[in-house]
């Protein structure tokens, strides 16, 4: 784990959104449910009584332990079977439709896109016209929502925030690669572990094939403009817009379209929402139109956080909420988000004075602008770095290269190399090969040296390492 000051020091409490507390009116407008509506709160009464046993279509018996929460479609219970606990969603009669049953049957048959989804895995069904339900894994209590982060109940480091964003995007990419669209990406269905950046995606019972008929069109304030205006059905492209909104919330604790224009609205009715998110959306940091900038003292989070992130991330948000507002086919893809988040994780400098995390910004370096700590305002030197393909990795003591760095894949857990001292000369540093493959170290003069497992390649300007699939160069 990295030792670093939490980013909470730079999140000054705004008067309405995201600081220390969100007032009730803002919570409602943000789509945040009260505790008695949340799957985290315990409700005393429900459709099913504690201790009742239900039997699934696969013949498994589940015992009702407690009601966890309720929503518009049904209730969620904690259930137990064979000594293990699960979650079970039980539909109200009016939502227990044949179409819903068909969707769930397909999802169970096809299986989860990847391990980040709390996917339907078993069905409890007796007859059409009666309530039914499905069983899924139970979300561990250490996973927090984006709302928890906005309310300062979860304080991830910048590194864990970027890892959560990477994992979330990776999950939705796996879903889309199977031909599905999620349809309702929002606050309520994404959870993360603030200490590790691992994510879990729930409420998957409305997932269906891209472009197919559905009664679910999304959550207000997350829906793409063409959905708000009734011009399109949910699809991968509309998911990409909703994903960009959710990511913006994660990093800025503010909605990307809520600036001065939103602050001037006296009544947030359907007409105001249609203008703000449908007919006349304007990004709060649109480079060509400043009419909707965040209002100081009212939308401070966006003003505080925007300047902390490197240009490569800000450019993706600009594209998402300028070009991407009107041209769905030009929205940022999951692979581009993932590439950027991977770079952000590899480009974190720990301030030598106070320990805060600072993002390396290639744009600053090109323009000769020093990296300054946001917390103590003191300059922070950029360490040596290696550029491998599209990845830039800062090389400090203990820095690790992961497999995704050296092969361009998505394995962010397997360590491939580590920055170590030369035992014969503590002033010299190198990257130790922790794989079973041999690398080729290429000196500045072209001399080539094999670097086998357990051997180290010296960190030296203009030298290179051939990892096999990709090459890296030191700077």
CSV table of N, CA and C in Angstrom, one decimal, residues 346-347 349 360-362 365-366 371 381-388 391-396 399 401 419 431 458-464 472-475:
chain,number,residue,atom,x,y,z
A,346,UNK,N,0.4,5.0,-12.7
A,346,UNK,CA,1.8,4.8,-12.9
A,346,UNK,C,2.6,6.2,-12.8
A,347,UNK,N,1.8,7.3,-12.7
A,347,UNK,CA,2.4,8.6,-12.7
A,347,UNK,C,2.2,9.4,-11.5
A,349,UNK,N,3.4,11.0,-8.0
A,349,UNK,CA,4.6,11.4,-7.3
A,349,UNK,C,4.2,11.6,-5.8
A,360,UNK,N,1.8,13.2,-12.1
A,360,UNK,CA,2.7,13.6,-13.2
A,360,UNK,C,1.9,14.1,-14.4
A,361,UNK,N,2.3,15.2,-14.9
A,361,UNK,CA,1.6,15.8,-16.1
A,361,UNK,C,2.6,16.1,-17.2
A,362,UNK,N,2.5,15.3,-18.2
A,362,UNK,CA,3.4,15.4,-19.3
A,362,UNK,C,3.3,16.8,-20.0
A,365,UNK,N,5.5,19.2,-18.1
A,365,UNK,CA,6.9,19.0,-18.4
A,365,UNK,C,7.3,19.6,-19.7
A,366,UNK,N,6.5,19.3,-20.7
A,366,UNK,CA,6.7,19.9,-22.1
A,366,UNK,C,6.8,21.4,-22.1
A,371,UNK,N,6.1,20.8,-11.2
A,371,UNK,CA,5.1,20.1,-10.5
A,371,UNK,C,5.1,20.6,-9.1
A,381,UNK,N,10.1,17.2,-7.5
A,381,UNK,CA,10.9,16.8,-8.6
A,381,UNK,C,10.3,15.5,-9.3
A,382,UNK,N,10.3,15.4,-10.6
A,382,UNK,CA,9.9,14.3,-11.3
A,382,UNK,C,11.0,13.3,-11.3
A,383,UNK,N,10.8,12.0,-10.8
A,383,UNK,CA,11.9,11.0,-10.8
A,383,UNK,C,12.1,10.5,-12.3
A,384,UNK,N,13.1,9.7,-12.4
A,384,UNK,CA,13.4,9.0,-13.7
A,384,UNK,C,12.1,8.3,-14.1
A,385,UNK,N,11.9,8.1,-15.4
A,385,UNK,CA,10.7,7.4,-15.9
A,385,UNK,C,11.1,6.5,-17.1
A,386,UNK,N,10.2,5.5,-17.3
A,386,UNK,CA,10.4,4.7,-18.4
A,386,UNK,C,9.0,4.7,-19.2
A,387,UNK,N,9.2,4.9,-20.5
A,387,UNK,CA,8.0,5.0,-21.4
A,387,UNK,C,7.9,3.7,-22.2
A,388,UNK,N,6.8,2.9,-22.0
A,388,UNK,CA,6.6,1.6,-22.6
A,388,UNK,C,5.3,1.7,-23.4
A,391,UNK,N,2.4,3.7,-22.1
A,391,UNK,CA,2.5,3.9,-20.6
A,391,UNK,C,3.7,4.6,-20.2
A,392,UNK,N,3.6,5.5,-19.3
A,392,UNK,CA,4.7,6.2,-18.7
A,392,UNK,C,4.7,5.9,-17.2
A,393,UNK,N,5.8,5.3,-16.7
A,393,UNK,CA,5.9,4.8,-15.4
A,393,UNK,C,7.0,5.6,-14.7
A,394,UNK,N,6.7,6.3,-13.6
A,394,UNK,CA,7.7,7.0,-12.8
A,394,UNK,C,8.4,6.0,-11.9
A,395,UNK,N,9.8,6.1,-11.9
A,395,UNK,CA,10.6,5.1,-11.2
A,395,UNK,C,11.2,5.6,-9.9
A,396,UNK,N,10.5,5.4,-8.8
A,396,UNK,CA,10.9,5.7,-7.5
A,396,UNK,C,11.2,4.4,-6.8
A,399,UNK,N,8.9,1.2,-6.8
A,399,UNK,CA,7.9,1.2,-7.9
A,399,UNK,C,7.8,-0.2,-8.6
A,401,UNK,N,6.5,-2.6,-11.9
A,401,UNK,CA,6.0,-2.7,-13.2
A,401,UNK,C,5.0,-3.9,-13.2
A,419,UNK,N,11.6,-1.6,-8.9
A,419,UNK,CA,12.8,-0.8,-8.8
A,419,UNK,C,13.5,-1.1,-7.5
A,431,UNK,N,15.8,-2.0,-12.5
A,431,UNK,CA,14.5,-2.7,-12.5
A,431,UNK,C,14.7,-4.2,-12.5
A,458,UNK,N,19.8,-1.7,-15.3
A,458,UNK,CA,20.1,-0.4,-14.8
A,458,UNK,C,19.3,0.7,-15.3
A,459,UNK,N,18.8,1.6,-14.5
A,459,UNK,CA,18.0,2.8,-14.9
A,459,UNK,C,19.0,3.8,-15.4
A,460,UNK,N,19.1,4.1,-16.7
A,460,UNK,CA,20.0,5.0,-17.2
A,460,UNK,C,19.4,5.7,-18.4
A,461,UNK,N,19.6,7.0,-18.5
A,461,UNK,CA,18.9,7.8,-19.5
A,461,UNK,C,19.4,7.3,-20.9
A,462,UNK,N,18.4,7.2,-21.8
A,462,UNK,CA,18.6,6.8,-23.2
A,462,UNK,C,18.8,5.3,-23.4
A,463,UNK,N,18.8,4.5,-22.2
A,463,UNK,CA,18.9,3.1,-22.3
A,463,UNK,C,17.5,2.5,-22.6
A,464,UNK,N,17.4,1.3,-23.1
A,464,UNK,CA,16.1,0.7,-23.4
A,464,UNK,C,16.0,-0.7,-22.8
A,472,UNK,N,10.7,-0.5,-23.8
A,472,UNK,CA,10.6,0.7,-22.9
A,472,UNK,C,11.9,1.5,-23.0
A,473,UNK,N,11.8,2.8,-22.9
A,473,UNK,CA,13.0,3.7,-22.9
A,473,UNK,C,13.0,4.6,-21.7
A,474,UNK,N,14.2,4.7,-21.1
A,474,UNK,CA,14.4,5.5,-19.9
A,474,UNK,C,14.6,7.0,-20.3
A,475,UNK,N,14.0,7.8,-19.4
A,475,UNK,CA,14.2,9.3,-19.6
A,475,UNK,C,14.5,9.9,-18.3
